[in-house]
Protein backbone atom coordinates (compact mmCIF):
# COMPACT_ATOMS: atom_id res chain seq x y z
CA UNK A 1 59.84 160.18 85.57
CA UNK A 2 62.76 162.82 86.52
CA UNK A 3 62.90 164.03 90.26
CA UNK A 4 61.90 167.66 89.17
CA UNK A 5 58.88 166.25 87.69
CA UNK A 6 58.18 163.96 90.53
CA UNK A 7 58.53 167.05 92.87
CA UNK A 8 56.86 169.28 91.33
CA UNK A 9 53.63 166.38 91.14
CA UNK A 10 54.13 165.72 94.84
CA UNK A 11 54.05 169.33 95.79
CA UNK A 12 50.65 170.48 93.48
CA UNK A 13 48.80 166.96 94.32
CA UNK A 14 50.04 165.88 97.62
CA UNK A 15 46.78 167.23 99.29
CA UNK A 16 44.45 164.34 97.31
CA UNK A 17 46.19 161.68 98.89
CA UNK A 18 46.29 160.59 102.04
CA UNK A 19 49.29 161.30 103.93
CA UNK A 20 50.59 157.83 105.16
CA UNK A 21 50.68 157.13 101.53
CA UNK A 22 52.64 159.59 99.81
CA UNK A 23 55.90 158.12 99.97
CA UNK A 24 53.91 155.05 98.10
CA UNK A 25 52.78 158.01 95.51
CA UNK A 26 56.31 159.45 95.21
CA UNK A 27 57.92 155.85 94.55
CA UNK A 28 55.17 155.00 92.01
CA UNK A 29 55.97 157.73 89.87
CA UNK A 30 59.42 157.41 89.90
CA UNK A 31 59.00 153.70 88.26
CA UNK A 32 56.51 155.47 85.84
CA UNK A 33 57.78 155.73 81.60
CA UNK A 34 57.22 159.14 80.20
CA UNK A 35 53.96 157.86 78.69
CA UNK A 36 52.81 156.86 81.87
CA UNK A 37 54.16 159.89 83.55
CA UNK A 38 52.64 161.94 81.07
CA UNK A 39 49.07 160.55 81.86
CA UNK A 40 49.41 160.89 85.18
CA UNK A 41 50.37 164.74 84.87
CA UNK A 42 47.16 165.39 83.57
CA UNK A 43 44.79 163.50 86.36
CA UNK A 44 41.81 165.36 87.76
CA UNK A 45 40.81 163.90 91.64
CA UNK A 46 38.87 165.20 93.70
CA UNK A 47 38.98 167.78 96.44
CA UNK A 48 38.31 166.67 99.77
CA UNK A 49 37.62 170.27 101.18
CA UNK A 50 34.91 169.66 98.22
CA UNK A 51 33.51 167.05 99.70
CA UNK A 52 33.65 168.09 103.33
CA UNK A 53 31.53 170.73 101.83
CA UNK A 54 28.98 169.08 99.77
CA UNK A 55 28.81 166.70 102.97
CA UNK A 56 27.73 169.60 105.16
CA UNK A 57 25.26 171.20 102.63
CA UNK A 58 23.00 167.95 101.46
CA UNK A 59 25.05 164.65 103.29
CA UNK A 60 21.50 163.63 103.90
CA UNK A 61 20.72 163.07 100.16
CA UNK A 62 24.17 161.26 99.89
CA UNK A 63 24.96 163.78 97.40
CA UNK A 64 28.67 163.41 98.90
CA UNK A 65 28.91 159.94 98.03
CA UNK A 66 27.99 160.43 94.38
CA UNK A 67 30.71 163.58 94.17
CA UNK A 68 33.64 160.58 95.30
CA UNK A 69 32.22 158.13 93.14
CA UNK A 70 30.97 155.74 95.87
CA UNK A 71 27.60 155.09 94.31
CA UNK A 72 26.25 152.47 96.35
CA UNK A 73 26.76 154.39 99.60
CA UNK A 74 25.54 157.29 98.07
CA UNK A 75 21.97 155.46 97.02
CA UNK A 76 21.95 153.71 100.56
CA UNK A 77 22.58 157.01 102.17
CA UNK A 78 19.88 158.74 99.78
CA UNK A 79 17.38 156.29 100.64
CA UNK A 80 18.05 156.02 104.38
CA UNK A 81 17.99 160.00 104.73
CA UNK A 82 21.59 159.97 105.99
CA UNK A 83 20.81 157.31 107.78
CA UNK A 84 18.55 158.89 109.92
CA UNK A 85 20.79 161.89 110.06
CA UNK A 86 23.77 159.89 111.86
CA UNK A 87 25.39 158.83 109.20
CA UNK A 88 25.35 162.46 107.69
CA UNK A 89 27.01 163.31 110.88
CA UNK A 90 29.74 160.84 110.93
CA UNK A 91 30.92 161.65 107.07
CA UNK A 92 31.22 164.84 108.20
CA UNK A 93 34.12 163.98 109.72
CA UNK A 94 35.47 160.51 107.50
CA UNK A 95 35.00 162.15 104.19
CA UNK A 96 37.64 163.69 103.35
CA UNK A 97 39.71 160.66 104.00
CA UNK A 98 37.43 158.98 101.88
CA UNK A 99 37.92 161.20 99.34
CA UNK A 100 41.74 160.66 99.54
CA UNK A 101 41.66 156.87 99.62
CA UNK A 102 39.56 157.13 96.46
CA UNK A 103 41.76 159.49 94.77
CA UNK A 104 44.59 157.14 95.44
CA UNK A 105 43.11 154.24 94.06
CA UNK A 106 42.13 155.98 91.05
CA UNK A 107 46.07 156.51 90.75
CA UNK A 108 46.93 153.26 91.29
CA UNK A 109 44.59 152.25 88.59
CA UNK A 110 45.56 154.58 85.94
CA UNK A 111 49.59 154.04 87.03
CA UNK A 112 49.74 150.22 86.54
CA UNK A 113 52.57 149.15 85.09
CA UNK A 114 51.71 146.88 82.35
């Protein structure tokens, strides 16, 4: 992938990774083909201001969980009501970073070089 492209990915996308691991993000997609590159253009993640909201508004159902795609959290949190409301409170503040470690390895999957 050219460095305008690589740029231009970093600047739109850097906010759905987390930051330590950017320069891991921008090296990645410098290795990638045009195929590759091309897929990786078009890549939906999720928004961890998203979550952080969906976390506030019904963490207790685990609702936040599902949106990241961590379904067995999400059905342990449902059935423990949050657990008990403190785990609610603690993903208030870890799930954004959650979010972002998710989004990355949903990168790292679809960027393998095979």
């Amino acid at each position: 992938m050219d460095a305008k492209k690589v740029d231009l990915y970093m600047l739109t996308n850097s906010k759905y990774f987390p930051m330590e691991m950017l320069p891991y993000v921008r090296q990645r997609l410098e290795t990638l083909d045009e195929t590759q590159a091309t897929a990786a253009m078009y890549m939906q993640f999720k928004d961890p201001t998203v979550a952080l909201i969906v976390s506030i508004l019904a963490g207790t159902l685990g609702v936040d969980r599902f949106y990241i795609d961590d379904i067995l959290s999400g059905v342990c949190k449902l059935i423990t009501g949050g657990g008990c409301g403190i785990w609610w409170f603690v993903d208030m503040f870890l799930i954004q970073n959650a979010t972002r470690k998710k989004n990355l390895e949903k990168f790292i999957q679809a960027t393998q070089l095979y």
